[in-house]
């Protein structure tokens, strides 16, 4: 129906004779003849007008007259000594098909062609892939490289110079060492080797060494640059497959002495792009074509190899107007904010001098917030060792220039595609970062002319840093990526994603207003490009600054405008060397694409490694590459989560630092530490050793005792702080098997034991178990709450039984010779005491404790063992010499030195008492109370809310302890076996003890005071 739209054009027609059990005589024999179809060239000249056929042929190699099954006898062909091609026939058309894993051809011209201004040499190859690579080896890709060369003779290959095209990689391997710069490329080669079997287009170092040559002069193939200074490489939208024939055309054009190598590809016919070369090294004379078939493949064939000498009058090699190099229609969301650097750049350390970059940081925060709102997770590249890099101070980690030393890291490749030198300003090199689901290649091109302490590649915070070049922006980090463009040529940095991404953002630093301009060039997934000259903002001379630069694609479903490559290209227009702008990037963010293959991981977190007591609320993290995944342990301490399948996993666990540090930590733990330190009694297990090192300095010493006592006395809320001064977690988690570690190896192994690592696995991971240690709880008497609440609300282990031999109580208040009030605290025990601990509360408006002293506790000091607050105090003492103190009932343990602030009464409550002997706690000790009247007399009080009961004639007088702001109900019952509580009186709480008067009949009842919610009426 349509001669323009070929949708309904006929590809195949079949006359099919059906069969339904008929006899042989029913078969119908038929025939056809005189078949007519419209004429059309099998492969018209690629992207050229019809009169391009008039351009004279230099050479034309087809195989129609050759014998099938033999080598071609075409006079223009030169074969290697290894038989690696044979003529085949398919549907009446003859092809030349490769028969070895590495095959080469040479086509010689009858005479040398020298291009005059405006003339072109047009080289065209018609080819077809027959299968993907079947013999992975040196280069596991299907590809075709061909080009025009000036061959000086078979005896001297050192002078062979040519331009070639790389087309149609069939990518089956993403290993960084095999990754090419682009799917299409235009390159130049100075051929070096005279071994034709090696192949003139191979960039190997030698016959047996497959790595690239050390320098360009020994045969490396160098990627050219386009007119804008960008590398002449372009992504291929799709693999070609094996079902159809294709064509590639390389046009070499003399444009006023500059050689332009223009690449076309079909079908459909497309202009790909061009590389340019000018100057003394331009080659304009050619006498041969070299062609290399796909390596590691025996399924490749060519139908025709031809070359035309195109005169000035024909525009056969002019690109059409609809090309991938046209400006893209993609509209990105651009994130941008900057902070100028400090005066003079802030050397030697801008951040250390107090400079900051809040504007750039806020824009990064917005970028991350928007990614999260779109449901995108992300990866972060920081150039730090923990991020899979191998940085070293100095230039030992450079990855650009011939022989660049960067050896690779956990997630990064070694330097590759290295050439040139820093001193010449043409250093080039790449390194690949292998993330959990994408590979990112960083390529420096034309870097160098270095001076001073510049470190192109991975830069260091070495005390010579300033903001007119760049610094590390990773919290706690020390490294960044520095770019040192050539002083007399275009240079910069290319960042390419193996899989296009919908967003990318990073800090860009060091750009100054009086230096050479830096343009951002973005290559999109559809092959289109944008040159964004205004995206980079500048700072003052010698100050530079930090800019956050971020891009977000308009559509997360359609990946047409996803970013394939981003280049920071510093342009050059004859400026002096001092105009060169050194810049840097750090903290690059890009979304992690969805990974379909996942595995389940599970385990349990238990206390002290005994595998019984669960720890709920623990955060378990698994690190996969630069991405992390988290979950929380449940009430049984168990967890399960689904994570991407990967080559390696690193697990860790933690509990938030807001868990109270003094839970389960008391003087009995300190006594165990002292016994251990004095070699009286070593701690019994690996887990108790870890608990006894709350300061995390891999040593059990007095410093741990000091920090534990501070926590017990509520002077601090943590045992240690991190590098930013924030409290560290009071739990430490190690892999469950660590509990069996020998004592003398504990601190050598504990840091590694905090992580559990696995190599890649094909199935689920189970039994990834952690043991948690509550730091400071050396005797492990802390246990989680039995309720469904989280571990943060856990309580110390209950279950001690009262022991009559241990008692704390108040003595009689008295005045000393200076008229000060003294309230003694007495203790009684059948055992020598090694430690004592308790809390006190009183009415702060009536009394203040000025001091607490002791004449019988060795080394007792208010500065070390007491913390007096406003209406509260805490005491924690232990015998540093472990000698023990024998108690005397007539001699007070402690004396409280009081001052009266007002004439009212006040109760003193001694709560949470603990006494420790040589074997640990002496058991549960009852709290003690005393009531001090305004007249200076006192009476002992009970524990609990009702402090005392006295009968005065027809009245029962009670002292009750309530809390201000709460309401209470006093209730009575006659029978505790079957109680029926009756309300007697409601009262409002107070900070002071209150006196309540009841009728005498209440003296025969049981009483209780309970809080209520109702308001007093």
mmCIF file of C-alpha atoms in Angstrom, residues 665-917:
data_model
loop_
_atom_site.group_PDB
_atom_site.id
_atom_site.type_symbol
_atom_site.label_atom_id
_atom_site.label_comp_id
_atom_site.label_asym_id
_atom_site.label_seq_id
_atom_site.Cartn_x
_atom_site.Cartn_y
_atom_site.Cartn_z
ATOM 1 C CA UNK A 665 26.551 -1.814 85.335
ATOM 2 C CA UNK A 666 27.444 -1.486 89.026
ATOM 3 C CA UNK A 667 30.302 -1.866 91.519
ATOM 4 C CA UNK A 668 30.210 -5.667 91.271
ATOM 5 C CA UNK A 669 31.380 -5.302 87.659
ATOM 6 C CA UNK A 670 34.146 -2.917 88.757
ATOM 7 C CA UNK A 671 35.309 -5.424 91.393
ATOM 8 C CA UNK A 672 35.596 -8.115 88.702
ATOM 9 C CA UNK A 673 37.706 -5.727 86.627
ATOM 10 C CA UNK A 674 39.986 -5.045 89.586
ATOM 11 C CA UNK A 675 40.456 -8.780 90.216
ATOM 12 C CA UNK A 676 41.323 -9.235 86.550
ATOM 13 C CA UNK A 677 43.762 -6.309 86.453
ATOM 14 C CA UNK A 678 45.503 -7.467 89.674
ATOM 15 C CA UNK A 679 45.652 -11.061 88.389
ATOM 16 C CA UNK A 680 43.567 -12.220 91.354
ATOM 17 C CA UNK A 681 40.934 -13.807 89.130
ATOM 18 C CA UNK A 682 40.924 -13.573 85.335
ATOM 19 C CA UNK A 683 37.657 -12.986 83.533
ATOM 20 C CA UNK A 684 36.243 -16.327 82.391
ATOM 21 C CA UNK A 685 35.169 -15.782 78.762
ATOM 22 C CA UNK A 686 35.850 -13.879 75.576
ATOM 23 C CA UNK A 687 32.540 -12.066 75.932
ATOM 24 C CA UNK A 688 33.318 -10.892 79.482
ATOM 25 C CA UNK A 689 36.648 -9.514 78.190
ATOM 26 C CA UNK A 690 34.804 -7.487 75.579
ATOM 27 C CA UNK A 691 32.333 -6.229 78.196
ATOM 28 C CA UNK A 692 35.240 -5.228 80.452
ATOM 29 C CA UNK A 693 36.605 -2.881 77.769
ATOM 30 C CA UNK A 694 33.825 -0.274 77.567
ATOM 31 C CA UNK A 695 36.300 2.335 76.279
ATOM 32 C CA UNK A 696 36.957 0.138 73.205
ATOM 33 C CA UNK A 697 40.736 0.621 73.367
ATOM 34 C CA UNK A 698 41.510 -3.118 73.311
ATOM 35 C CA UNK A 699 42.778 -3.083 76.875
ATOM 36 C CA UNK A 700 41.267 -3.810 80.297
ATOM 37 C CA UNK A 701 42.659 -1.219 82.676
ATOM 38 C CA UNK A 702 41.886 1.509 85.211
ATOM 39 C CA UNK A 703 40.589 3.776 82.410
ATOM 40 C CA UNK A 704 37.678 1.373 81.977
ATOM 41 C CA UNK A 705 36.966 1.492 85.733
ATOM 42 C CA UNK A 706 36.984 5.291 85.723
ATOM 43 C CA UNK A 707 34.503 5.463 82.828
ATOM 44 C CA UNK A 708 32.267 2.813 84.376
ATOM 45 C CA UNK A 709 32.111 4.702 87.675
ATOM 46 C CA UNK A 710 31.248 7.935 85.832
ATOM 47 C CA UNK A 711 28.364 6.126 84.152
ATOM 48 C CA UNK A 712 27.162 4.562 87.432
ATOM 49 C CA UNK A 713 27.206 7.995 89.106
ATOM 50 C CA UNK A 714 25.300 9.522 86.139
ATOM 51 C CA UNK A 715 28.168 11.870 85.426
ATOM 52 C CA UNK A 716 28.249 10.700 81.793
ATOM 53 C CA UNK A 717 25.803 8.809 79.620
ATOM 54 C CA UNK A 718 28.343 6.885 77.532
ATOM 55 C CA UNK A 719 31.664 5.147 77.946
ATOM 56 C CA UNK A 720 33.361 6.624 74.885
ATOM 57 C CA UNK A 721 32.860 8.995 71.972
ATOM 58 C CA UNK A 722 33.583 8.698 68.262
ATOM 59 C CA UNK A 723 35.819 10.934 66.159
ATOM 60 C CA UNK A 724 33.006 13.516 65.897
ATOM 61 C CA UNK A 725 32.469 13.646 69.657
ATOM 62 C CA UNK A 726 29.209 11.702 69.538
ATOM 63 C CA UNK A 727 28.461 8.956 72.117
ATOM 64 C CA UNK A 728 29.326 5.494 70.881
ATOM 65 C CA UNK A 729 26.948 2.588 71.223
ATOM 66 C CA UNK A 730 26.921 0.877 74.601
ATOM 67 C CA UNK A 731 26.478 -2.487 72.920
ATOM 68 C CA UNK A 732 29.125 -4.291 70.946
ATOM 69 C CA UNK A 733 28.251 -7.118 68.571
ATOM 70 C CA UNK A 734 30.499 -9.886 67.304
ATOM 71 C CA UNK A 735 29.909 -13.038 65.312
ATOM 72 C CA UNK A 736 28.596 -15.852 67.468
ATOM 73 C CA UNK A 737 31.689 -18.017 67.053
ATOM 74 C CA UNK A 738 33.855 -15.341 68.689
ATOM 75 C CA UNK A 739 32.749 -16.597 72.107
ATOM 76 C CA UNK A 740 35.185 -19.524 71.707
ATOM 77 C CA UNK A 741 38.215 -17.305 71.053
ATOM 78 C CA UNK A 742 41.232 -17.888 73.306
ATOM 79 C CA UNK A 743 41.734 -15.170 75.915
ATOM 80 C CA UNK A 744 45.165 -14.050 74.697
ATOM 81 C CA UNK A 745 43.805 -13.535 71.172
ATOM 82 C CA UNK A 746 40.625 -11.660 72.032
ATOM 83 C CA UNK A 747 41.697 -8.097 71.342
ATOM 84 C CA UNK A 748 43.600 -9.093 68.205
ATOM 85 C CA UNK A 749 40.440 -10.621 66.806
ATOM 86 C CA UNK A 750 37.564 -8.516 68.128
ATOM 87 C CA UNK A 751 37.678 -5.821 65.418
ATOM 88 C CA UNK A 752 37.397 -8.394 62.636
ATOM 89 C CA UNK A 753 34.776 -10.338 64.596
ATOM 90 C CA UNK A 754 32.408 -7.361 64.398
ATOM 91 C CA UNK A 755 31.889 -8.253 60.716
ATOM 92 C CA UNK A 756 30.710 -11.486 59.109
ATOM 93 C CA UNK A 757 31.740 -11.873 55.484
ATOM 94 C CA UNK A 758 30.517 -14.256 52.790
ATOM 95 C CA UNK A 759 31.616 -14.758 49.210
ATOM 96 C CA UNK A 760 28.975 -15.019 46.498
ATOM 97 C CA UNK A 761 26.350 -17.678 47.079
ATOM 98 C CA UNK A 762 23.671 -19.201 44.895
ATOM 99 C CA UNK A 763 21.218 -19.829 47.725
ATOM 100 C CA UNK A 764 19.925 -18.293 50.911
ATOM 101 C CA UNK A 765 22.220 -17.417 53.804
ATOM 102 C CA UNK A 766 21.058 -18.730 57.172
ATOM 103 C CA UNK A 767 22.628 -18.751 60.612
ATOM 104 C CA UNK A 768 24.230 -15.323 60.282
ATOM 105 C CA UNK A 769 24.192 -14.988 64.079
ATOM 106 C CA UNK A 770 25.555 -12.255 66.329
ATOM 107 C CA UNK A 771 26.397 -12.153 70.037
ATOM 108 C CA UNK A 772 25.696 -8.864 71.789
ATOM 109 C CA UNK A 773 27.617 -7.560 74.760
ATOM 110 C CA UNK A 774 26.358 -4.804 77.044
ATOM 111 C CA UNK A 775 29.577 -2.876 77.657
ATOM 112 C CA UNK A 776 30.436 -2.600 81.334
ATOM 113 C CA UNK A 777 28.174 -5.530 82.291
ATOM 114 C CA UNK A 778 31.098 -7.815 83.047
ATOM 115 C CA UNK A 779 29.139 -10.347 85.119
ATOM 116 C CA UNK A 780 26.315 -10.482 82.538
ATOM 117 C CA UNK A 781 23.582 -9.888 85.125
ATOM 118 C CA UNK A 782 21.663 -7.623 82.740
ATOM 119 C CA UNK A 783 18.775 -9.252 80.891
ATOM 120 C CA UNK A 784 16.196 -7.868 78.438
ATOM 121 C CA UNK A 785 12.712 -7.175 79.692
ATOM 122 C CA UNK A 786 10.273 -10.060 79.495
ATOM 123 C CA UNK A 787 7.657 -7.754 77.963
ATOM 124 C CA UNK A 788 7.217 -7.117 74.265
ATOM 125 C CA UNK A 789 9.078 -3.838 74.482
ATOM 126 C CA UNK A 790 12.420 -3.365 72.826
ATOM 127 C CA UNK A 791 15.788 -4.018 74.377
ATOM 128 C CA UNK A 792 16.153 -0.331 75.193
ATOM 129 C CA UNK A 793 13.656 -0.750 78.051
ATOM 130 C CA UNK A 794 15.393 -3.804 79.499
ATOM 131 C CA UNK A 795 15.998 -4.172 83.238
ATOM 132 C CA UNK A 796 18.788 -5.643 85.376
ATOM 133 C CA UNK A 797 18.342 -9.279 86.274
ATOM 134 C CA UNK A 798 15.999 -9.762 89.235
ATOM 135 C CA UNK A 799 15.791 -12.815 91.471
ATOM 136 C CA UNK A 800 18.232 -12.134 94.333
ATOM 137 C CA UNK A 801 16.942 -13.224 97.753
ATOM 138 C CA UNK A 802 17.160 -10.900 100.787
ATOM 139 C CA UNK A 803 19.980 -11.685 103.171
ATOM 140 C CA UNK A 804 19.700 -10.664 106.815
ATOM 141 C CA UNK A 805 23.469 -10.251 107.023
ATOM 142 C CA UNK A 806 23.396 -7.206 104.714
ATOM 143 C CA UNK A 807 21.652 -4.039 105.831
ATOM 144 C CA UNK A 808 21.764 -0.291 105.230
ATOM 145 C CA UNK A 809 19.941 2.209 107.440
ATOM 146 C CA UNK A 810 20.023 5.793 108.656
ATOM 147 C CA UNK A 811 21.253 6.722 112.145
ATOM 148 C CA UNK A 812 20.233 9.605 114.401
ATOM 149 C CA UNK A 813 20.693 13.115 113.035
ATOM 150 C CA UNK A 814 23.001 15.302 115.085
ATOM 151 C CA UNK A 815 24.854 18.596 115.120
ATOM 152 C CA UNK A 816 28.637 18.685 115.128
ATOM 153 C CA UNK A 817 30.871 21.166 116.956
ATOM 154 C CA UNK A 818 30.439 23.722 114.164
ATOM 155 C CA UNK A 819 26.668 23.469 114.330
ATOM 156 C CA UNK A 820 26.369 21.558 111.055
ATOM 157 C CA UNK A 821 23.839 18.771 110.730
ATOM 158 C CA UNK A 822 25.184 15.261 110.242
ATOM 159 C CA UNK A 823 23.098 12.273 109.172
ATOM 160 C CA UNK A 824 24.967 8.977 109.461
ATOM 161 C CA UNK A 825 24.410 5.948 107.218
ATOM 162 C CA UNK A 826 25.135 2.598 108.883
ATOM 163 C CA UNK A 827 25.776 -0.783 107.300
ATOM 164 C CA UNK A 828 25.780 -4.279 108.693
ATOM 165 C CA UNK A 829 27.049 -7.496 107.124
ATOM 166 C CA UNK A 830 28.589 -10.805 108.119
ATOM 167 C CA UNK A 831 31.018 -10.389 105.232
ATOM 168 C CA UNK A 832 33.744 -7.901 104.504
ATOM 169 C CA UNK A 833 32.498 -5.481 101.884
ATOM 170 C CA UNK A 834 34.388 -4.733 98.663
ATOM 171 C CA UNK A 835 31.933 -2.276 97.184
ATOM 172 C CA UNK A 836 28.805 -0.302 97.914
ATOM 173 C CA UNK A 837 26.355 1.629 95.741
ATOM 174 C CA UNK A 838 23.036 3.440 96.283
ATOM 175 C CA UNK A 839 20.923 6.458 95.332
ATOM 176 C CA UNK A 840 19.293 9.080 97.608
ATOM 177 C CA UNK A 841 16.353 11.488 97.240
ATOM 178 C CA UNK A 842 15.056 14.269 99.518
ATOM 179 C CA UNK A 843 13.137 17.525 99.443
ATOM 180 C CA UNK A 844 15.511 19.938 97.772
ATOM 181 C CA UNK A 845 13.649 22.955 99.190
ATOM 182 C CA UNK A 846 14.369 21.905 102.780
ATOM 183 C CA UNK A 847 17.858 20.384 102.787
ATOM 184 C CA UNK A 848 21.044 20.366 100.718
ATOM 185 C CA UNK A 849 23.876 17.847 101.060
ATOM 186 C CA UNK A 850 27.117 19.757 101.296
ATOM 187 C CA UNK A 851 29.422 16.744 101.464
ATOM 188 C CA UNK A 852 29.591 13.005 102.070
ATOM 189 C CA UNK A 853 32.530 11.561 104.003
ATOM 190 C CA UNK A 854 33.694 8.217 105.355
ATOM 191 C CA UNK A 855 36.284 7.239 107.932
ATOM 192 C CA UNK A 856 36.212 3.482 107.255
ATOM 193 C CA UNK A 857 36.090 3.126 103.459
ATOM 194 C CA UNK A 858 39.682 3.152 102.071
ATOM 195 C CA UNK A 859 40.290 5.767 99.422
ATOM 196 C CA UNK A 860 36.744 7.136 99.616
ATOM 197 C CA UNK A 861 36.594 10.537 97.921
ATOM 198 C CA UNK A 862 33.513 12.649 97.149
ATOM 199 C CA UNK A 863 35.221 13.698 93.912
ATOM 200 C CA UNK A 864 35.539 10.101 92.703
ATOM 201 C CA UNK A 865 32.723 8.208 94.405
ATOM 202 C CA UNK A 866 29.851 10.683 94.787
ATOM 203 C CA UNK A 867 27.647 12.689 92.456
ATOM 204 C CA UNK A 868 25.412 15.188 94.321
ATOM 205 C CA UNK A 869 22.580 16.768 92.388
ATOM 206 C CA UNK A 870 19.540 18.916 93.175
ATOM 207 C CA UNK A 871 17.598 16.757 95.648
ATOM 208 C CA UNK A 872 19.419 13.608 94.508
ATOM 209 C CA UNK A 873 22.760 11.934 95.104
ATOM 210 C CA UNK A 874 24.466 8.767 93.990
ATOM 211 C CA UNK A 875 27.287 6.892 95.717
ATOM 212 C CA UNK A 876 29.472 4.174 94.189
ATOM 213 C CA UNK A 877 32.634 2.978 95.976
ATOM 214 C CA UNK A 878 34.834 -0.070 95.557
ATOM 215 C CA UNK A 879 37.985 -1.180 97.339
ATOM 216 C CA UNK A 880 40.835 -0.551 94.921
ATOM 217 C CA UNK A 881 43.133 -2.959 96.796
ATOM 218 C CA UNK A 882 40.502 -5.714 97.112
ATOM 219 C CA UNK A 883 41.256 -6.044 100.849
ATOM 220 C CA UNK A 884 37.675 -5.776 102.058
ATOM 221 C CA UNK A 885 36.269 -3.695 104.948
ATOM 222 C CA UNK A 886 34.938 -5.287 108.131
ATOM 223 C CA UNK A 887 31.924 -3.304 109.325
ATOM 224 C CA UNK A 888 31.398 -2.004 112.882
ATOM 225 C CA UNK A 889 27.776 -1.415 113.880
ATOM 226 C CA UNK A 890 28.848 1.471 116.123
ATOM 227 C CA UNK A 891 30.759 3.251 113.401
ATOM 228 C CA UNK A 892 28.879 4.862 110.510
ATOM 229 C CA UNK A 893 29.696 3.795 106.958
ATOM 230 C CA UNK A 894 29.124 7.321 105.643
ATOM 231 C CA UNK A 895 28.170 10.688 107.062
ATOM 232 C CA UNK A 896 25.915 13.076 105.138
ATOM 233 C CA UNK A 897 26.765 16.721 105.899
ATOM 234 C CA UNK A 898 23.533 18.720 105.578
ATOM 235 C CA UNK A 899 22.502 22.334 105.503
ATOM 236 C CA UNK A 900 18.897 23.361 106.191
ATOM 237 C CA UNK A 901 17.351 25.630 103.551
ATOM 238 C CA UNK A 902 13.897 26.040 105.136
ATOM 239 C CA UNK A 903 11.947 25.056 108.267
ATOM 240 C CA UNK A 904 9.817 22.330 106.687
ATOM 241 C CA UNK A 905 10.083 18.564 107.099
ATOM 242 C CA UNK A 906 11.772 16.244 104.625
ATOM 243 C CA UNK A 907 12.143 12.560 104.082
ATOM 244 C CA UNK A 908 15.442 10.972 103.023
ATOM 245 C CA UNK A 909 15.172 7.836 100.919
ATOM 246 C CA UNK A 910 18.049 5.462 100.253
ATOM 247 C CA UNK A 911 17.136 3.492 97.129
ATOM 248 C CA UNK A 912 18.604 0.757 94.875
ATOM 249 C CA UNK A 913 21.197 -0.220 97.486
ATOM 250 C CA UNK A 914 23.890 -2.723 96.531
ATOM 251 C CA UNK A 915 26.642 -4.197 98.701
ATOM 252 C CA UNK A 916 29.334 -6.462 97.241
ATOM 253 C CA UNK A 917 31.614 -8.927 98.974
#
